[in-house]
Amino acid sequence: MTASILYIEDDLEIGRFVNEHLQAQGYTVNWQRTGEGALTAAEGCRLVILDVMLPGLDGFTIGQRLKKAMPDVLILMLSARTSIDDKLQGLQFADDYLTKPFHPDELTARIEVLLRRSGARLAEPLAIKHLLVYEQQNRIENRDSGAEIMLTGKQFHIFSYLLRHLGQILTKEQIYEAIWGEAYMDGDKTLMVHIRYLREKIERDPASPKIIETVRGIGYRVRP
C-alpha cells in the first residue's frame, strides 16, 4: 500500500537511510529536518514519521499540534528515547512508537499495519451504542434515526481522542492538554462545558449518559 509520508528527522545519516528505504518501498516522502511548518507540510499526507529530539520544538509538541489540527493523520514516533514515560507520553497522541535502533523492515511493517487499520476504519464505522462513527470522515450517524450528528471541531476532537483510548480512563489533564495543547489549570471548567454540550448531541439521555462516562475525581472514558 503506497501513501504520502511526511518524515521529520534532523539526523542526516538516519534521515537519508529512512528516506531512501521508504522511497524504495514506493512511498512518496517529504523529508524535513525541523518541525517548522509541519502543519502545512502534513497537508495531504496519510502518515507522519516524527523524531522526538529536534531543533526548536520537540517531537511531542509537534505531534500534539498535528493531531489536534488533523485528527485523521497517522503519527509514528521514531525515537532513541526508550523510557516507558517517553513512550506513554508519545502514545497519548501518536498511533505508534518505534525506538532506535530499528530494522527497516520493522518500520515498513508498522507503517503497513497503520495504513491497513486506517483503511479499515474508513470502510467500517465504529459502532458505539446507537452511534456509527466514521472517524476519518469526521462524521457521526445516529443509527436510531439515520441522521448525521453535527459536532463542532473541538467536540469531534474530544470524542475522537476518547475513542482512540476506548475503555481507558483519561484524566481531565490528559484530555485538555491533548486537545488544547497547553497546560491544564486546576479548576478550569472548559473541558467540562465541552463534554456537557457533546453529550447533549450524542447521548440518548444527556442527564444519564451511557457513552461518555464520568469517572468521579479522575476524568472520563468511553466504554467499548
mmCIF file with all atom_site columns, N, CA, C and O in Angstrom, residues 129-170:
data_model
loop_
_atom_site.group_PDB
_atom_site.id
_atom_site.type_symbol
_atom_site.label_atom_id
_atom_site.label_alt_id
_atom_site.label_comp_id
_atom_site.label_asym_id
_atom_site.label_entity_id
_atom_site.label_seq_id
_atom_site.pdbx_PDB_ins_code
_atom_site.Cartn_x
_atom_site.Cartn_y
_atom_site.Cartn_z
_atom_site.occupancy
_atom_site.B_iso_or_equiv
_atom_site.pdbx_formal_charge
_atom_site.auth_seq_id
_atom_site.auth_comp_id
_atom_site.auth_asym_id
_atom_site.auth_atom_id
_atom_site.pdbx_PDB_model_num
ATOM 1   N N  . LYS A 1 129 ? -22.813 2.120  21.049 1.00 0.00 ? 129 LYS A N  1
ATOM 2   C CA . LYS A 1 129 ? -24.220 2.242  21.421 1.00 0.00 ? 129 LYS A CA 1
ATOM 3   C C  . LYS A 1 129 ? -25.059 2.511  20.166 1.00 0.00 ? 129 LYS A C  1
ATOM 4   O O  . LYS A 1 129 ? -25.051 1.713  19.248 1.00 0.00 ? 129 LYS A O  1
ATOM 5   N N  . HIS A 1 130 ? -25.743 3.654  20.088 1.00 0.00 ? 130 HIS A N  1
ATOM 6   C CA . HIS A 1 130 ? -26.598 3.965  18.941 1.00 0.00 ? 130 HIS A CA 1
ATOM 7   C C  . HIS A 1 130 ? -25.879 4.804  17.886 1.00 0.00 ? 130 HIS A C  1
ATOM 8   O O  . HIS A 1 130 ? -26.518 5.301  16.955 1.00 0.00 ? 130 HIS A O  1
ATOM 9   N N  . LEU A 1 131 ? -24.550 4.944  18.021 1.00 0.00 ? 131 LEU A N  1
ATOM 10  C CA . LEU A 1 131 ? -23.787 5.778  17.100 1.00 0.00 ? 131 LEU A CA 1
ATOM 11  C C  . LEU A 1 131 ? -22.972 4.943  16.119 1.00 0.00 ? 131 LEU A C  1
ATOM 12  O O  . LEU A 1 131 ? -22.485 3.864  16.461 1.00 0.00 ? 131 LEU A O  1
ATOM 13  N N  . LEU A 1 132 ? -22.804 5.465  14.913 1.00 0.00 ? 132 LEU A N  1
ATOM 14  C CA . LEU A 1 132 ? -21.834 4.969  13.953 1.00 0.00 ? 132 LEU A CA 1
ATOM 15  C C  . LEU A 1 132 ? -20.841 6.100  13.726 1.00 0.00 ? 132 LEU A C  1
ATOM 16  O O  . LEU A 1 132 ? -21.223 7.187  13.278 1.00 0.00 ? 132 LEU A O  1
ATOM 17  N N  . VAL A 1 133 ? -19.570 5.847  14.052 1.00 0.00 ? 133 VAL A N  1
ATOM 18  C CA . VAL A 1 133 ? -18.555 6.885  13.988 1.00 0.00 ? 133 VAL A CA 1
ATOM 19  C C  . VAL A 1 133 ? -17.611 6.609  12.820 1.00 0.00 ? 133 VAL A C  1
ATOM 20  O O  . VAL A 1 133 ? -16.915 5.594  12.787 1.00 0.00 ? 133 VAL A O  1
ATOM 21  N N  . TYR A 1 134 ? -17.609 7.517  11.839 1.00 0.00 ? 134 TYR A N  1
ATOM 22  C CA . TYR A 1 134 ? -16.685 7.466  10.713 1.00 0.00 ? 134 TYR A CA 1
ATOM 23  C C  . TYR A 1 134 ? -15.576 8.471  11.010 1.00 0.00 ? 134 TYR A C  1
ATOM 24  O O  . TYR A 1 134 ? -15.657 9.641  10.609 1.00 0.00 ? 134 TYR A O  1
ATOM 25  N N  . GLU A 1 135 ? -14.560 8.004  11.743 1.00 0.00 ? 135 GLU A N  1
ATOM 26  C CA . GLU A 1 135 ? -13.571 8.933  12.283 1.00 0.00 ? 135 GLU A CA 1
ATOM 27  C C  . GLU A 1 135 ? -12.822 9.685  11.191 1.00 0.00 ? 135 GLU A C  1
ATOM 28  O O  . GLU A 1 135 ? -12.611 10.887 11.297 1.00 0.00 ? 135 GLU A O  1
ATOM 29  N N  . GLN A 1 136 ? -12.408 8.998  10.139 1.00 0.00 ? 136 GLN A N  1
ATOM 30  C CA . GLN A 1 136 ? -11.614 9.660  9.113  1.00 0.00 ? 136 GLN A CA 1
ATOM 31  C C  . GLN A 1 136 ? -12.435 10.592 8.242  1.00 0.00 ? 136 GLN A C  1
ATOM 32  O O  . GLN A 1 136 ? -11.892 11.426 7.525  1.00 0.00 ? 136 GLN A O  1
ATOM 33  N N  . GLN A 1 137 ? -13.732 10.442 8.275  1.00 0.00 ? 137 GLN A N  1
ATOM 34  C CA . GLN A 1 137 ? -14.604 11.347 7.537  1.00 0.00 ? 137 GLN A CA 1
ATOM 35  C C  . GLN A 1 137 ? -15.168 12.444 8.432  1.00 0.00 ? 137 GLN A C  1
ATOM 36  O O  . GLN A 1 137 ? -15.961 13.272 7.981  1.00 0.00 ? 137 GLN A O  1
ATOM 37  N N  . ASN A 1 138 ? -14.770 12.436 9.713  1.00 0.00 ? 138 ASN A N  1
ATOM 38  C CA . ASN A 1 138 ? -15.300 13.418 10.676 1.00 0.00 ? 138 ASN A CA 1
ATOM 39  C C  . ASN A 1 138 ? -16.834 13.408 10.672 1.00 0.00 ? 138 ASN A C  1
ATOM 40  O O  . ASN A 1 138 ? -17.479 14.467 10.671 1.00 0.00 ? 138 ASN A O  1
ATOM 41  N N  . ARG A 1 139 ? -17.394 12.206 10.702 1.00 0.00 ? 139 ARG A N  1
ATOM 42  C CA . ARG A 1 139 ? -18.851 12.092 10.596 1.00 0.00 ? 139 ARG A CA 1
ATOM 43  C C  . ARG A 1 139 ? -19.382 11.096 11.613 1.00 0.00 ? 139 ARG A C  1
ATOM 44  O O  . ARG A 1 139 ? -18.791 10.033 11.825 1.00 0.00 ? 139 ARG A O  1
ATOM 45  N N  . ILE A 1 140 ? -20.502 11.450 12.250 1.00 0.00 ? 140 ILE A N  1
ATOM 46  C CA . ILE A 1 140 ? -21.173 10.574 13.209 1.00 0.00 ? 140 ILE A CA 1
ATOM 47  C C  . ILE A 1 140 ? -22.634 10.457 12.807 1.00 0.00 ? 140 ILE A C  1
ATOM 48  O O  . ILE A 1 140 ? -23.284 11.461 12.495 1.00 0.00 ? 140 ILE A O  1
ATOM 49  N N  . GLU A 1 141 ? -23.130 9.231  12.828 1.00 0.00 ? 141 GLU A N  1
ATOM 50  C CA . GLU A 1 141 ? -24.513 8.980  12.419 1.00 0.00 ? 141 GLU A CA 1
ATOM 51  C C  . GLU A 1 141 ? -25.281 8.351  13.577 1.00 0.00 ? 141 GLU A C  1
ATOM 52  O O  . GLU A 1 141 ? -24.750 7.501  14.299 1.00 0.00 ? 141 GLU A O  1
ATOM 53  N N  . ASN A 1 142 ? -26.517 8.778  13.757 1.00 0.00 ? 142 ASN A N  1
ATOM 54  C CA . ASN A 1 142 ? -27.404 8.196  14.750 1.00 0.00 ? 142 ASN A CA 1
ATOM 55  C C  . ASN A 1 142 ? -28.116 7.012  14.114 1.00 0.00 ? 142 ASN A C  1
ATOM 56  O O  . ASN A 1 142 ? -28.889 7.172  13.167 1.00 0.00 ? 142 ASN A O  1
ATOM 57  N N  . ARG A 1 143 ? -27.826 5.805  14.598 1.00 0.00 ? 143 ARG A N  1
ATOM 58  C CA . ARG A 1 143 ? -28.422 4.602  13.998 1.00 0.00 ? 143 ARG A CA 1
ATOM 59  C C  . ARG A 1 143 ? -29.928 4.539  14.225 1.00 0.00 ? 143 ARG A C  1
ATOM 60  O O  . ARG A 1 143 ? -30.647 3.889  13.462 1.00 0.00 ? 143 ARG A O  1
ATOM 61  N N  . ASP A 1 144 ? -30.414 5.185  15.281 1.00 0.00 ? 144 ASP A N  1
ATOM 62  C CA . ASP A 1 144 ? -31.848 5.166  15.553 1.00 0.00 ? 144 ASP A CA 1
ATOM 63  C C  . ASP A 1 144 ? -32.631 5.900  14.470 1.00 0.00 ? 144 ASP A C  1
ATOM 64  O O  . ASP A 1 144 ? -33.692 5.446  14.031 1.00 0.00 ? 144 ASP A O  1
ATOM 65  N N  . SER A 1 145 ? -32.100 7.037  14.037 1.00 0.00 ? 145 SER A N  1
ATOM 66  C CA . SER A 1 145 ? -32.819 7.879  13.083 1.00 0.00 ? 145 SER A CA 1
ATOM 67  C C  . SER A 1 145 ? -32.182 7.924  11.703 1.00 0.00 ? 145 SER A C  1
ATOM 68  O O  . SER A 1 145 ? -32.818 8.349  10.734 1.00 0.00 ? 145 SER A O  1
ATOM 69  N N  . GLY A 1 146 ? -30.905 7.508  11.618 1.00 0.00 ? 146 GLY A N  1
ATOM 70  C CA . GLY A 1 146 ? -30.182 7.621  10.364 1.00 0.00 ? 146 GLY A CA 1
ATOM 71  C C  . GLY A 1 146 ? -29.657 9.016  10.089 1.00 0.00 ? 146 GLY A C  1
ATOM 72  O O  . GLY A 1 146 ? -29.040 9.270  9.051  1.00 0.00 ? 146 GLY A O  1
ATOM 73  N N  . ALA A 1 147 ? -29.880 9.937  11.019 1.00 0.00 ? 147 ALA A N  1
ATOM 74  C CA . ALA A 1 147 ? -29.464 11.327 10.832 1.00 0.00 ? 147 ALA A CA 1
ATOM 75  C C  . ALA A 1 147 ? -27.999 11.511 11.221 1.00 0.00 ? 147 ALA A C  1
ATOM 76  O O  . ALA A 1 147 ? -27.485 10.830 12.111 1.00 0.00 ? 147 ALA A O  1
ATOM 77  N N  . GLU A 1 148 ? -27.346 12.451 10.557 1.00 0.00 ? 148 GLU A N  1
ATOM 78  C CA . GLU A 1 148 ? -25.976 12.792 10.908 1.00 0.00 ? 148 GLU A CA 1
ATOM 79  C C  . GLU A 1 148 ? -25.986 13.726 12.115 1.00 0.00 ? 148 GLU A C  1
ATOM 80  O O  . GLU A 1 148 ? -26.824 14.633 12.204 1.00 0.00 ? 148 GLU A O  1
ATOM 81  N N  . ILE A 1 149 ? -25.067 13.483 13.039 1.00 0.00 ? 149 ILE A N  1
ATOM 82  C CA . ILE A 1 149 ? -24.929 14.333 14.229 1.00 0.00 ? 149 ILE A CA 1
ATOM 83  C C  . ILE A 1 149 ? -23.818 15.338 13.966 1.00 0.00 ? 149 ILE A C  1
ATOM 84  O O  . ILE A 1 149 ? -22.677 14.950 13.709 1.00 0.00 ? 149 ILE A O  1
ATOM 85  N N  . MET A 1 150 ? -24.148 16.610 14.018 1.00 0.00 ? 150 MET A N  1
ATOM 86  C CA . MET A 1 150 ? -23.192 17.659 13.698 1.00 0.00 ? 150 MET A CA 1
ATOM 87  C C  . MET A 1 150 ? -22.479 18.129 14.966 1.00 0.00 ? 150 MET A C  1
ATOM 88  O O  . MET A 1 150 ? -23.112 18.614 15.906 1.00 0.00 ? 150 MET A O  1
ATOM 89  N N  . LEU A 1 151 ? -21.166 17.949 14.993 1.00 0.00 ? 151 LEU A N  1
ATOM 90  C CA . LEU A 1 151 ? -20.354 18.384 16.123 1.00 0.00 ? 151 LEU A CA 1
ATOM 91  C C  . LEU A 1 151 ? -19.462 19.546 15.701 1.00 0.00 ? 151 LEU A C  1
ATOM 92  O O  . LEU A 1 151 ? -19.102 19.674 14.534 1.00 0.00 ? 151 LEU A O  1
ATOM 93  N N  . THR A 1 152 ? -19.086 20.369 16.675 1.00 0.00 ? 152 THR A N  1
ATOM 94  C CA . THR A 1 152 ? -18.076 21.386 16.408 1.00 0.00 ? 152 THR A CA 1
ATOM 95  C C  . THR A 1 152 ? -16.715 20.695 16.309 1.00 0.00 ? 152 THR A C  1
ATOM 96  O O  . THR A 1 152 ? -16.564 19.527 16.687 1.00 0.00 ? 152 THR A O  1
ATOM 97  N N  . GLY A 1 153 ? -15.717 21.425 15.811 1.00 0.00 ? 153 GLY A N  1
ATOM 98  C CA . GLY A 1 153 ? -14.380 20.852 15.691 1.00 0.00 ? 153 GLY A CA 1
ATOM 99  C C  . GLY A 1 153 ? -13.843 20.368 17.026 1.00 0.00 ? 153 GLY A C  1
ATOM 100 O O  . GLY A 1 153 ? -13.304 19.255 17.127 1.00 0.00 ? 153 GLY A O  1
ATOM 101 N N  . LYS A 1 154 ? -13.993 21.181 18.070 1.00 0.00 ? 154 LYS A N  1
ATOM 102 C CA . LYS A 1 154 ? -13.495 20.793 19.392 1.00 0.00 ? 154 LYS A CA 1
ATOM 103 C C  . LYS A 1 154 ? -14.236 19.573 19.913 1.00 0.00 ? 154 LYS A C  1
ATOM 104 O O  . LYS A 1 154 ? -13.636 18.667 20.484 1.00 0.00 ? 154 LYS A O  1
ATOM 105 N N  . GLN A 1 155 ? -15.551 19.535 19.735 1.00 0.00 ? 155 GLN A N  1
ATOM 106 C CA . GLN A 1 155 ? -16.331 18.400 20.206 1.00 0.00 ? 155 GLN A CA 1
ATOM 107 C C  . GLN A 1 155 ? -15.890 17.114 19.518 1.00 0.00 ? 155 GLN A C  1
ATOM 108 O O  . GLN A 1 155 ? -15.724 16.083 20.171 1.00 0.00 ? 155 GLN A O  1
ATOM 109 N N  . PHE A 1 156 ? -15.659 17.179 18.202 1.00 0.00 ? 156 PHE A N  1
ATOM 110 C CA . PHE A 1 156 ? -15.230 15.972 17.488 1.00 0.00 ? 156 PHE A CA 1
ATOM 111 C C  . PHE A 1 156 ? -13.833 15.552 17.919 1.00 0.00 ? 156 PHE A C  1
ATOM 112 O O  . PHE A 1 156 ? -13.557 14.366 18.072 1.00 0.00 ? 156 PHE A O  1
ATOM 113 N N  . HIS A 1 157 ? -12.926 16.514 18.146 1.00 0.00 ? 157 HIS A N  1
ATOM 114 C CA . HIS A 1 157 ? -11.576 16.191 18.589 1.00 0.00 ? 157 HIS A CA 1
ATOM 115 C C  . HIS A 1 157 ? -11.611 15.507 19.953 1.00 0.00 ? 157 HIS A C  1
ATOM 116 O O  . HIS A 1 157 ? -10.881 14.532 20.191 1.00 0.00 ? 157 HIS A O  1
ATOM 117 N N  . ILE A 1 158 ? -12.441 16.018 20.854 1.00 0.00 ? 158 ILE A N  1
ATOM 118 C CA . ILE A 1 158 ? -12.555 15.411 22.187 1.00 0.00 ? 158 ILE A CA 1
ATOM 119 C C  . ILE A 1 158 ? -13.087 13.981 22.075 1.00 0.00 ? 158 ILE A C  1
ATOM 120 O O  . ILE A 1 158 ? -12.531 13.040 22.666 1.00 0.00 ? 158 ILE A O  1
ATOM 121 N N  . PHE A 1 159 ? -14.154 13.802 21.307 1.00 0.00 ? 159 PHE A N  1
ATOM 122 C CA . PHE A 1 159 ? -14.756 12.481 21.171 1.00 0.00 ? 159 PHE A CA 1
ATOM 123 C C  . PHE A 1 159 ? -13.794 11.515 20.482 1.00 0.00 ? 159 PHE A C  1
ATOM 124 O O  . PHE A 1 159 ? -13.649 10.357 20.899 1.00 0.00 ? 159 PHE A O  1
ATOM 125 N N  . SER A 1 160 ? -13.097 11.980 19.450 1.00 0.00 ? 160 SER A N  1
ATOM 126 C CA . SER A 1 160 ? -12.123 11.128 18.749 1.00 0.00 ? 160 SER A CA 1
ATOM 127 C C  . SER A 1 160 ? -11.000 10.699 19.680 1.00 0.00 ? 160 SER A C  1
ATOM 128 O O  . SER A 1 160 ? -10.540 9.558  19.638 1.00 0.00 ? 160 SER A O  1
ATOM 129 N N  . TYR A 1 161 ? -10.553 11.628 20.524 1.00 0.00 ? 161 TYR A N  1
ATOM 130 C CA . TYR A 1 161 ? -9.474  11.309 21.472 1.00 0.00 ? 161 TYR A CA 1
ATOM 131 C C  . TYR A 1 161 ? -9.932  10.231 22.450 1.00 0.00 ? 161 TYR A C  1
ATOM 132 O O  . TYR A 1 161 ? -9.193  9.282  22.747 1.00 0.00 ? 161 TYR A O  1
ATOM 133 N N  . LEU A 1 162 ? -11.152 10.346 22.951 1.00 0.00 ? 162 LEU A N  1
ATOM 134 C CA . LEU A 1 162 ? -11.693 9.332  23.857 1.00 0.00 ? 162 LEU A CA 1
ATOM 135 C C  . LEU A 1 162 ? -11.829 7.984  23.139 1.00 0.00 ? 162 LEU A C  1
ATOM 136 O O  . LEU A 1 162 ? -11.542 6.934  23.717 1.00 0.00 ? 162 LEU A O  1
ATOM 137 N N  . LEU A 1 163 ? -12.242 8.016  21.874 1.00 0.00 ? 163 LEU A N  1
ATOM 138 C CA . LEU A 1 163 ? -12.413 6.771  21.120 1.00 0.00 ? 163 LEU A CA 1
ATOM 139 C C  . LEU A 1 163 ? -11.082 6.100  20.818 1.00 0.00 ? 163 LEU A C  1
ATOM 140 O O  . LEU A 1 163 ? -10.993 4.876  20.766 1.00 0.00 ? 163 LEU A O  1
ATOM 141 N N  . ARG A 1 164 ? -10.026 6.910  20.609 1.00 0.00 ? 164 ARG A N  1
ATOM 142 C CA . ARG A 1 164 ? -8.710  6.320  20.360 1.00 0.00 ? 164 ARG A CA 1
ATOM 143 C C  . ARG A 1 164 ? -8.162  5.644  21.604 1.00 0.00 ? 164 ARG A C  1
ATOM 144 O O  . ARG A 1 164 ? -7.197  4.876  21.524 1.00 0.00 ? 164 ARG A O  1
ATOM 145 N N  . HIS A 1 165 ? -8.744  5.937  22.756 1.00 0.00 ? 165 HIS A N  1
ATOM 146 C CA . HIS A 1 165 ? -8.359  5.299  24.023 1.00 0.00 ? 165 HIS A CA 1
ATOM 147 C C  . HIS A 1 165 ? -9.577  4.587  24.612 1.00 0.00 ? 165 HIS A C  1
ATOM 148 O O  . HIS A 1 165 ? -9.864  4.691  25.805 1.00 0.00 ? 165 HIS A O  1
ATOM 149 N N  . LEU A 1 166 ? -10.277 3.856  23.748 1.00 0.00 ? 166 LEU A N  1
ATOM 150 C CA . LEU A 1 166 ? -11.532 3.214  24.118 1.00 0.00 ? 166 LEU A CA 1
ATOM 151 C C  . LEU A 1 166 ? -11.360 2.325  25.354 1.00 0.00 ? 166 LEU A C  1
ATOM 152 O O  . LEU A 1 166 ? -10.462 1.490  25.406 1.00 0.00 ? 166 LEU A O  1
ATOM 153 N N  . GLY A 1 167 ? -12.222 2.538  26.332 1.00 0.00 ? 167 GLY A N  1
ATOM 154 C CA . GLY A 1 167 ? -12.188 1.740  27.547 1.00 0.00 ? 167 GLY A CA 1
ATOM 155 C C  . GLY A 1 167 ? -11.234 2.243  28.602 1.00 0.00 ? 167 GLY A C  1
ATOM 156 O O  . GLY A 1 167 ? -11.281 1.785  29.748 1.00 0.00 ? 167 GLY A O  1
ATOM 157 N N  . GLN A 1 168 ? -10.344 3.174  28.251 1.00 0.00 ? 168 GLN A N  1
ATOM 158 C CA . GLN A 1 168 ? -9.367  3.697  29.201 1.00 0.00 ? 168 GLN A CA 1
ATOM 159 C C  . GLN A 1 168 ? -9.924  4.910  29.935 1.00 0.00 ? 168 GLN A C  1
ATOM 160 O O  . GLN A 1 168 ? -10.625 5.735  29.336 1.00 0.00 ? 168 GLN A O  1
ATOM 161 N N  . ILE A 1 169 ? -9.596  5.028  31.197 1.00 0.00 ? 169 ILE A N  1
ATOM 162 C CA . ILE A 1 169 ? -9.943  6.219  31.959 1.00 0.00 ? 169 ILE A CA 1
ATOM 163 C C  . ILE A 1 169 ? -8.892  7.281  31.673 1.00 0.00 ? 169 ILE A C  1
ATOM 164 O O  . ILE A 1 169 ? -7.704  7.068  31.896 1.00 0.00 ? 169 ILE A O  1
ATOM 165 N N  . LEU A 1 170 ? -9.320  8.418  31.150 1.00 0.00 ? 170 LEU A N  1
ATOM 166 C CA . LEU A 1 170 ? -8.422  9.527  30.841 1.00 0.00 ? 170 LEU A CA 1
ATOM 167 C C  . LEU A 1 170 ? -8.675  10.663 31.818 1.00 0.00 ? 170 LEU A C  1
ATOM 168 O O  . LEU A 1 170 ? -9.825  11.021 32.078 1.00 0.00 ? 170 LEU A O  1
#
